[in-house]
PDB file of C-alpha atoms in Angstrom:
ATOM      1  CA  UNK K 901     -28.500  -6.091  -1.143  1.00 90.00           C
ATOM      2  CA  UNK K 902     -25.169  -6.752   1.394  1.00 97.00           C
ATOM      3  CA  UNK K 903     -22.780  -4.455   1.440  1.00 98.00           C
ATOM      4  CA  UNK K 904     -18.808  -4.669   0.923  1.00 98.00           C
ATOM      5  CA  UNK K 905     -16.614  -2.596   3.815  1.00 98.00           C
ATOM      6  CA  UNK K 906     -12.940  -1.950   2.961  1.00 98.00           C
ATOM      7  CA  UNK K 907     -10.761  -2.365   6.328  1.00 98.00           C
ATOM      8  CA  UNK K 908      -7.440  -0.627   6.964  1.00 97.00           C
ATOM      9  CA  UNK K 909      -5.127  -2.990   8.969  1.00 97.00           C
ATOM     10  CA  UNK K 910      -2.131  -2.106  10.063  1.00 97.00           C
ATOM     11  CA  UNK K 911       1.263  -1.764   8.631  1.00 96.00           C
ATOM     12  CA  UNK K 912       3.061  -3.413  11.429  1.00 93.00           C
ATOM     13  CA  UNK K 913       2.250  -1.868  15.017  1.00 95.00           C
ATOM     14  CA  UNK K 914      -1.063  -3.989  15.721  1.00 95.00           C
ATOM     15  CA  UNK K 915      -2.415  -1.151  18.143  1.00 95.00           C
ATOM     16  CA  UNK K 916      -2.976   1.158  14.635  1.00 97.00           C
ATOM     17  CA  UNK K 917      -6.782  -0.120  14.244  1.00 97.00           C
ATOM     18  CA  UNK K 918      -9.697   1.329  14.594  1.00 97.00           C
ATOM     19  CA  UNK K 919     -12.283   0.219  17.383  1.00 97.00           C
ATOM     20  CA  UNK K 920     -14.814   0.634  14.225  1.00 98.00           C
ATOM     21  CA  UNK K 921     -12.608  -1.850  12.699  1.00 98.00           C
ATOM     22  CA  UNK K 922     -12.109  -4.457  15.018  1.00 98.00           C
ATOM     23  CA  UNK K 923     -16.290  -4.137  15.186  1.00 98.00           C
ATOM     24  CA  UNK K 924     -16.712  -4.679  11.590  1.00 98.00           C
ATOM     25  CA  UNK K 925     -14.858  -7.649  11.030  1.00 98.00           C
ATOM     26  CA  UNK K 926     -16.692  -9.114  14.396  1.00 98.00           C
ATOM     27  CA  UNK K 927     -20.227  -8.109  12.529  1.00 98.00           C
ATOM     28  CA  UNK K 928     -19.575  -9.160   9.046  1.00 98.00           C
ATOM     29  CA  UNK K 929     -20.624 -12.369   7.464  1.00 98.00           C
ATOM     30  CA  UNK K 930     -17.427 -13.132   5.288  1.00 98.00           C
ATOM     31  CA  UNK K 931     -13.897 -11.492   5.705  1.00 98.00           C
ATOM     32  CA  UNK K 932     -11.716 -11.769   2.590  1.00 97.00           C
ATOM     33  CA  UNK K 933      -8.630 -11.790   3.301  1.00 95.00           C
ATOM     34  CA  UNK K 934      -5.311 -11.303   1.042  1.00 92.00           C
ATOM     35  CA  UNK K 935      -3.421 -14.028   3.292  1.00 92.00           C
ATOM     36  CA  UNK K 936      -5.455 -15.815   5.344  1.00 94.00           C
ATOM     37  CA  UNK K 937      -2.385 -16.969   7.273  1.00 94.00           C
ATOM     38  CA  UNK K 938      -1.262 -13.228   7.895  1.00 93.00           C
ATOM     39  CA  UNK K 939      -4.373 -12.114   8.725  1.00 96.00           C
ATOM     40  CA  UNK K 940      -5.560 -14.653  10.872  1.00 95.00           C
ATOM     41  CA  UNK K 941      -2.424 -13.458  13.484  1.00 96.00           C
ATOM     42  CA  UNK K 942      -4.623 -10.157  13.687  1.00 97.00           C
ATOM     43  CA  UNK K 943      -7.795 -11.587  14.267  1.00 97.00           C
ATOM     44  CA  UNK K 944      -6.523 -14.215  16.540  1.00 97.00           C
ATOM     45  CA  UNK K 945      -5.012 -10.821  18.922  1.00 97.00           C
ATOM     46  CA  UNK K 946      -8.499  -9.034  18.543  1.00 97.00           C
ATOM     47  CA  UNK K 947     -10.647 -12.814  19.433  1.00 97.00           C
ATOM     48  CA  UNK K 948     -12.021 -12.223  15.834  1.00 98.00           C
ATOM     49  CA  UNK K 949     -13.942 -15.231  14.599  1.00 98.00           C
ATOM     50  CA  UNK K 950     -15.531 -14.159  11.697  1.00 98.00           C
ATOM     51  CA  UNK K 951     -15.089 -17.054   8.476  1.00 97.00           C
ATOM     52  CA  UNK K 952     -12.003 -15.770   6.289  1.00 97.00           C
ATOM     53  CA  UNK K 953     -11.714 -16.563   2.737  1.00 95.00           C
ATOM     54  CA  UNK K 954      -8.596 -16.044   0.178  1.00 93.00           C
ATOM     55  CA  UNK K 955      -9.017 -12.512  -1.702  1.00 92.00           C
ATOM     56  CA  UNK K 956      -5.683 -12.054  -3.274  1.00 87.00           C
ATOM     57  CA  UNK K 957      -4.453 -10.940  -6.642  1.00 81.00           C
ATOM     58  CA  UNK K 958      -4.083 -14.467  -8.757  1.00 83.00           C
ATOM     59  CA  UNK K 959      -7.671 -15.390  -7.919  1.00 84.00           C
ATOM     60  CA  UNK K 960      -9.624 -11.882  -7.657  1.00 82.00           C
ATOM     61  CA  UNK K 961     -10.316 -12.231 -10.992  1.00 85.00           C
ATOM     62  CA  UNK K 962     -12.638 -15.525 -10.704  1.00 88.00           C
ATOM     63  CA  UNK K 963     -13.687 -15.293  -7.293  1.00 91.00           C
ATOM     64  CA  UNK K 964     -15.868 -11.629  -8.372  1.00 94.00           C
ATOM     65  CA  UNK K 965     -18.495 -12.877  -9.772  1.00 94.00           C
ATOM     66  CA  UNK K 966     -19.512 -15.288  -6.651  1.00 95.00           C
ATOM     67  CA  UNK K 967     -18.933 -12.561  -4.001  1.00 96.00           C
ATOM     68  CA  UNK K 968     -21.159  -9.771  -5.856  1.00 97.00           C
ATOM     69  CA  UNK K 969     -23.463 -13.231  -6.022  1.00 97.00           C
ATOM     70  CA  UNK K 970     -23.038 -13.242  -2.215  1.00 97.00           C
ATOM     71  CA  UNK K 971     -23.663  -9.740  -1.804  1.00 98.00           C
ATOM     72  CA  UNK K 972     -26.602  -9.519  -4.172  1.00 98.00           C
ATOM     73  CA  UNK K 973     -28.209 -11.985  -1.609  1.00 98.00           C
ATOM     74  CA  UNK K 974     -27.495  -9.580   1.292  1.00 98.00           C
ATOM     75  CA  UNK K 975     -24.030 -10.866   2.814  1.00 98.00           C
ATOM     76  CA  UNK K 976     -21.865  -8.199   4.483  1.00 98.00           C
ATOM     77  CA  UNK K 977     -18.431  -8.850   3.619  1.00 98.00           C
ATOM     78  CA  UNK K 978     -14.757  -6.929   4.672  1.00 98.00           C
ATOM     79  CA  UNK K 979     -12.046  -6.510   2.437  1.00 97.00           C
ATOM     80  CA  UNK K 980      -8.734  -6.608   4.151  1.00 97.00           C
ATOM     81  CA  UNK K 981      -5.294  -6.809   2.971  1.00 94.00           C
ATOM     82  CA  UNK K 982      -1.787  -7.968   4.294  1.00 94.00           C
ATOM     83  CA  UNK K 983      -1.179  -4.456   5.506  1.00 94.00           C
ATOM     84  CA  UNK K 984      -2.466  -1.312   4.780  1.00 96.00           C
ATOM     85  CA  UNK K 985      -5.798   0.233   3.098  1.00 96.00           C
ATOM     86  CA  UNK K 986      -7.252  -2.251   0.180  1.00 95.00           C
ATOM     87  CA  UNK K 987      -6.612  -1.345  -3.099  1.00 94.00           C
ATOM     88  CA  UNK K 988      -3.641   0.754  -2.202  1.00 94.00           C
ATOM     89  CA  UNK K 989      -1.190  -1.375  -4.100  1.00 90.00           C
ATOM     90  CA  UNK K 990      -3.697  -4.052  -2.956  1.00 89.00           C
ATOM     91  CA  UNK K 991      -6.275  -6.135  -4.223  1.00 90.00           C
ATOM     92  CA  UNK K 992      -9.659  -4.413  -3.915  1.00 93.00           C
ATOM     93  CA  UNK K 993     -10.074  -2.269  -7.377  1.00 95.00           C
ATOM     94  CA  UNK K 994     -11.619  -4.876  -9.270  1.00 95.00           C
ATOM     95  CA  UNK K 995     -14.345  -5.916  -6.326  1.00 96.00           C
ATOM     96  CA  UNK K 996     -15.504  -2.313  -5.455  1.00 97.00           C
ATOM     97  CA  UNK K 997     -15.715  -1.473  -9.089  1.00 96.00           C
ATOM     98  CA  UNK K 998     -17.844  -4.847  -9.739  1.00 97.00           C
ATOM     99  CA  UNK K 999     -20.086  -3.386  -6.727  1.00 97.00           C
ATOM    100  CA  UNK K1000     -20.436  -0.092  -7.994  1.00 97.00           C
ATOM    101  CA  UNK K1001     -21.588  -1.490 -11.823  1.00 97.00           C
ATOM    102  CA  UNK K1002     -23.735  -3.388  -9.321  1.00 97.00           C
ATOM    103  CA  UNK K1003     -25.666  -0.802  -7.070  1.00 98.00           C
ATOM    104  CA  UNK K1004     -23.959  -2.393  -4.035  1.00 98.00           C
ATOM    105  CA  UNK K1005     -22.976  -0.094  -1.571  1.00 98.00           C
ATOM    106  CA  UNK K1006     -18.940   0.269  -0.241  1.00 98.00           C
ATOM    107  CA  UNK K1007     -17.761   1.856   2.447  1.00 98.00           C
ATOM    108  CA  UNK K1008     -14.121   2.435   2.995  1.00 98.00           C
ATOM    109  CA  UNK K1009     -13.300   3.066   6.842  1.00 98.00           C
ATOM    110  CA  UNK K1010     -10.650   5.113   7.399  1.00 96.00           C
ATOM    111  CA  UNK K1011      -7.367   3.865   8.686  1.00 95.00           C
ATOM    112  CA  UNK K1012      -3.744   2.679   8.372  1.00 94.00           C
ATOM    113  CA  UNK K1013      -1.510   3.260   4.871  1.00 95.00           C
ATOM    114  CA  UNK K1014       2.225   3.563   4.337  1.00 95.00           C
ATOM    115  CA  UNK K1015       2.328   6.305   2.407  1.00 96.00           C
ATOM    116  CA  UNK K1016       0.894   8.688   4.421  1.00 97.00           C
ATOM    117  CA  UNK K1017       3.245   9.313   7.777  1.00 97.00           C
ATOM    118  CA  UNK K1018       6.129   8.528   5.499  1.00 98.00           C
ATOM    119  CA  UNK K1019       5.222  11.505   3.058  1.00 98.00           C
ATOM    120  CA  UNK K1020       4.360  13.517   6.239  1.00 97.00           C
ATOM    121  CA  UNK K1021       7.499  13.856   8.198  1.00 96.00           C
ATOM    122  CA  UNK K1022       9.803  13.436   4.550  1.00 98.00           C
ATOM    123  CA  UNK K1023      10.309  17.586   5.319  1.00 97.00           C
ATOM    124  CA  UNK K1024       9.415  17.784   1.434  1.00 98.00           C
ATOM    125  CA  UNK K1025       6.060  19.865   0.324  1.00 97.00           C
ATOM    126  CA  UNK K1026       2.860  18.010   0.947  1.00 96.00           C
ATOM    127  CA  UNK K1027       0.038  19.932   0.067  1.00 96.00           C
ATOM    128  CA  UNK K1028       0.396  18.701  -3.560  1.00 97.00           C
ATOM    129  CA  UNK K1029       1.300  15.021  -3.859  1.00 98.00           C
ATOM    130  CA  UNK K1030       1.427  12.043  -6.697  1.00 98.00           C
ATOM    131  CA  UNK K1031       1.175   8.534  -5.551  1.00 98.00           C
ATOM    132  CA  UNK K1032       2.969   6.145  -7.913  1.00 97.00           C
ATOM    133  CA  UNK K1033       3.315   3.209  -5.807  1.00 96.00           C
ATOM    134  CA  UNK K1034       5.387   0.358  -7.272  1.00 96.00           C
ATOM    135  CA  UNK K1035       6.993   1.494 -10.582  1.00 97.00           C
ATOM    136  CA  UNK K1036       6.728  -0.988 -13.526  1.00 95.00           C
ATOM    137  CA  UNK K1037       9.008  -3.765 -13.168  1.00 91.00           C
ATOM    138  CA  UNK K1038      10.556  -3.789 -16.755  1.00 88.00           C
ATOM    139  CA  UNK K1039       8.476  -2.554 -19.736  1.00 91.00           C
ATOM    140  CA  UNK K1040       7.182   1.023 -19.610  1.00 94.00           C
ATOM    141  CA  UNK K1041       9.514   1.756 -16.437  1.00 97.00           C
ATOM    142  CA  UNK K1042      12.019   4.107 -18.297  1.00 96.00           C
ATOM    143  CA  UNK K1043       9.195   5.684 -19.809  1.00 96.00           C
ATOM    144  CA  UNK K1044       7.320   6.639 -16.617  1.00 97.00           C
ATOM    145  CA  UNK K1045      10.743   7.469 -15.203  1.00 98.00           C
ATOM    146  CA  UNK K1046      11.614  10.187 -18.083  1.00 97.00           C
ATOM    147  CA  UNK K1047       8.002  11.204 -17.552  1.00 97.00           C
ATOM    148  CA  UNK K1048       8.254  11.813 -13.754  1.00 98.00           C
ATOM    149  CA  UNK K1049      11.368  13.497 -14.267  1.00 96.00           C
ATOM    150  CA  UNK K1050       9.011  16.731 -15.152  1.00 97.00           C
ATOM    151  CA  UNK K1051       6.371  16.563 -11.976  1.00 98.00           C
ATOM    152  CA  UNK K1052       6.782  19.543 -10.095  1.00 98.00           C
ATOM    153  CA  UNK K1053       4.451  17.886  -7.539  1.00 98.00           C
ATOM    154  CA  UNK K1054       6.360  15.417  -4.328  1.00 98.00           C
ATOM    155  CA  UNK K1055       6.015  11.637  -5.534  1.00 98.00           C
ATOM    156  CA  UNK K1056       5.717   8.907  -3.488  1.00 98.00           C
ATOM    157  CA  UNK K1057       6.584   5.098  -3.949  1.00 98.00           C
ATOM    158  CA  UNK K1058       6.674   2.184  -2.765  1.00 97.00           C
ATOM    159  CA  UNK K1059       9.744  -0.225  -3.239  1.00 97.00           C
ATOM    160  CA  UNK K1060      11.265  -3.854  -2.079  1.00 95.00           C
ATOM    161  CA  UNK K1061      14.574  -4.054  -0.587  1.00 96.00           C
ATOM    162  CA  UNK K1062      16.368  -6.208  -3.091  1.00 94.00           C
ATOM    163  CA  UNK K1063      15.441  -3.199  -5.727  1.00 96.00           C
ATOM    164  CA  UNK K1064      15.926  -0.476  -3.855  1.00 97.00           C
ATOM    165  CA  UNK K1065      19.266   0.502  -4.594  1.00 96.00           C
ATOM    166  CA  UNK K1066      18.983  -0.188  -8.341  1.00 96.00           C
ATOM    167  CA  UNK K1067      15.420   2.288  -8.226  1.00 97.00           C
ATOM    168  CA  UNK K1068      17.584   5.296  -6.071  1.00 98.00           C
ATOM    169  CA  UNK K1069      20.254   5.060  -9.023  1.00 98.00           C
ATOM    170  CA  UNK K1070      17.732   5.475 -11.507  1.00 98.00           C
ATOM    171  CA  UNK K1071      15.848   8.327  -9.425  1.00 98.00           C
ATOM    172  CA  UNK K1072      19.676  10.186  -9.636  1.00 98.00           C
ATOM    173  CA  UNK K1073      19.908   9.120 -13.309  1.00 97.00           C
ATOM    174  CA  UNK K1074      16.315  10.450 -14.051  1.00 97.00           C
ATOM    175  CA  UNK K1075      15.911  13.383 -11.471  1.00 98.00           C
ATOM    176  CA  UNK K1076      19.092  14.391 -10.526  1.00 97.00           C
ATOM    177  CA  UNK K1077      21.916  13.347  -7.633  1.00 98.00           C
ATOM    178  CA  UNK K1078      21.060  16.617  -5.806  1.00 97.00           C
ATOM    179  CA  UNK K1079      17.070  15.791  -6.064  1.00 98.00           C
ATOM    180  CA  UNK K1080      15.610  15.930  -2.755  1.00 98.00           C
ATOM    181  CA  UNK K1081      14.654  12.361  -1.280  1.00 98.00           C
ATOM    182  CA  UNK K1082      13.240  10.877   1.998  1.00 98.00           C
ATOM    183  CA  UNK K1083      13.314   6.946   2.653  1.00 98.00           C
ATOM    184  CA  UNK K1084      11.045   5.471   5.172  1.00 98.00           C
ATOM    185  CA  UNK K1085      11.330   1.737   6.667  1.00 96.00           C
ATOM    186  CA  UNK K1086       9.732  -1.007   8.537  1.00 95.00           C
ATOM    187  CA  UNK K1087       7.304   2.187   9.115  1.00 96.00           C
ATOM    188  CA  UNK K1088       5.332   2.006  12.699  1.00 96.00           C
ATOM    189  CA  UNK K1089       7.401  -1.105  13.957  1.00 94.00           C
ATOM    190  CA  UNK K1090      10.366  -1.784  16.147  1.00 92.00           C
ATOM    191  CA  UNK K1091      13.285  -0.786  13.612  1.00 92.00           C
ATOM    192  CA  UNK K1092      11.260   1.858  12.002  1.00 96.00           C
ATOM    193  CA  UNK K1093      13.720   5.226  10.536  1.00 96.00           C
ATOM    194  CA  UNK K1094      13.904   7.931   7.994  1.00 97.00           C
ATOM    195  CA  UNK K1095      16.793   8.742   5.943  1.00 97.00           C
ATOM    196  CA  UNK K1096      16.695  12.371   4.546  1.00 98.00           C
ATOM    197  CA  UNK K1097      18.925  13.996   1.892  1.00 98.00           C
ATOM    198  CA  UNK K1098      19.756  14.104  -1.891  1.00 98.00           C
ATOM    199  CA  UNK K1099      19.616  11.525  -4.195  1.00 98.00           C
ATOM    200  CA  UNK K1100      23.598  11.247  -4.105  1.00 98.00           C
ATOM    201  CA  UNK K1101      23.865  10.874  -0.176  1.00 98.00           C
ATOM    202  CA  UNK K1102      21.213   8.201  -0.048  1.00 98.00           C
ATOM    203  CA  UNK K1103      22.612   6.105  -2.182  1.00 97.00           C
ATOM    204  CA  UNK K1104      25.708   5.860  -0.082  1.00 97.00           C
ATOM    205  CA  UNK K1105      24.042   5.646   2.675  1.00 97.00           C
ATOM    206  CA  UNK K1106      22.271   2.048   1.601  1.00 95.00           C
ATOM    207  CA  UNK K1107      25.830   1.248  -0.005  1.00 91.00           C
ATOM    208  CA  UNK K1108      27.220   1.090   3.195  1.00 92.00           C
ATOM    209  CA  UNK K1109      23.904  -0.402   5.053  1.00 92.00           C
ATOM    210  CA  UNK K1110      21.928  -3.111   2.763  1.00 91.00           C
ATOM    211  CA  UNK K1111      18.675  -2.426   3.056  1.00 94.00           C
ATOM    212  CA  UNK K1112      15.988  -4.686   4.929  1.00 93.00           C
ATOM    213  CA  UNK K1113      12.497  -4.693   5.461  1.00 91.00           C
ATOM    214  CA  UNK K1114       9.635  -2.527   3.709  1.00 92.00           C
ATOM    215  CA  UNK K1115      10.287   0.549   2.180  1.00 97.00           C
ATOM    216  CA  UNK K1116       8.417   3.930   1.597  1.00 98.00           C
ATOM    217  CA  UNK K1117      10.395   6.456  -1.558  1.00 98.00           C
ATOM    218  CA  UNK K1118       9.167  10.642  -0.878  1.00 98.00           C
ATOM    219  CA  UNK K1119      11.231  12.379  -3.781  1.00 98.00           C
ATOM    220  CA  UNK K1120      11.149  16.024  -4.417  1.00 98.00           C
ATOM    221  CA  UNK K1121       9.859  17.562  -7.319  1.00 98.00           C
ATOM    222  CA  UNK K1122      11.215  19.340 -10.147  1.00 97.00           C
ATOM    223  CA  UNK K1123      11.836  22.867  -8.986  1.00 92.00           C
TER     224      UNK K1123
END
């Protein structure tokens, strides 16, 4: 039997890997890779030549079957994504769970997310935490919403820029305009920043400033 490693790559700052990282995807046979074009920047800067191939979330679904064919023949493979930890809004679910029904053995090294530093210095209670990541587009979104509007717990999302405004309305709408929130961008990199306060006062903050780049949502919970 191979194995299948899960890689954390980073969100932006390229000096946020591991050196167990960087030595994985040397050793591996097979790097899969959610954009090959992306990724290959990264393992151009680390003089990574492992053999990439496309890993991504229109063709996970009928590539599985020939990687756990791979693996079952003793190939090593990494998992990596654009940014971030696999499977964390990421492709990566469906292959470990094919490995586990399997008996092949996945390790996840530990490593860069988003979520993380941005719930960290939010200033809002983070010993109990609920990671929702994107919310549902359309269908079942003002469901979860009305749902959410009972955790007691500190949620965290993850949201585009051309929807953010529309999802901070709907977090005043839902949870209140005096609802504690904490917005995170372009985290690690050059423009990275944190806007704290209610739900109210960030919304006119982004009303004034459109937002750009990659965004991090910490809201309060119900008190």
């Amino acid at each position: 039997m191979g194995k299948l490693f899960l890689v954390p790559t980073p969100i932006g700052n390229l000096q946020d890997i591991t050196f167990r990282a960087i030595a994985v995807l040397k050793e591996v046979d097979l790097i899969l890779a959610e954009d090959t074009r992306t990724s290959g920047k990264l393992l151009q800067h680390y003089e990574i030549t492992t053999q990439m191939q496309s890993h991504h979330m229109h063709n996970e679904h009928r590539t599985i079957e020939n990687l756990i064919t791979k693996l079952k023949a003793g190939a090593t493979l990494a998992l990596i994504s654009d940014a971030g930890t696999p499977a964390i809004s990421d492709p990566g679910f469906l292959l470990t769970r094919a490995c586990v029904e399997n008996n092949i053995e996945v390790e996840c090294l530990p490593g860069a997310t988003a979520f993380v530093p941005a719930l960290v210095n939010s200033g809002l209670p983070n010993d109990r935490f609920v990671f929702e990541g994107f919310l549902p587009v359309k269908k079942g979104r003002q469901t979860r919403l009305e749902f959410l509007g009972q955790e007691t717990r500190t949620m965290v999302f993850y949201e585009s820029p051309h929807k953010l405004v529309k999802t901070l309305n709907q977090f005043s709408q839902y949870f209140g305009a005096d609802r504690g929130i904490s917005v995170s961008r372009e985290l690690t990199k050059m423009y990275e920043e944190t806007i704290r306060g209610t739900a109210s006062e960030i919304i006119a903050h982004f009303a004034q400033k459109p937002p750009k780049g990659e965004f991090v949502i910490v809201v309060e919970g119900k008190k």
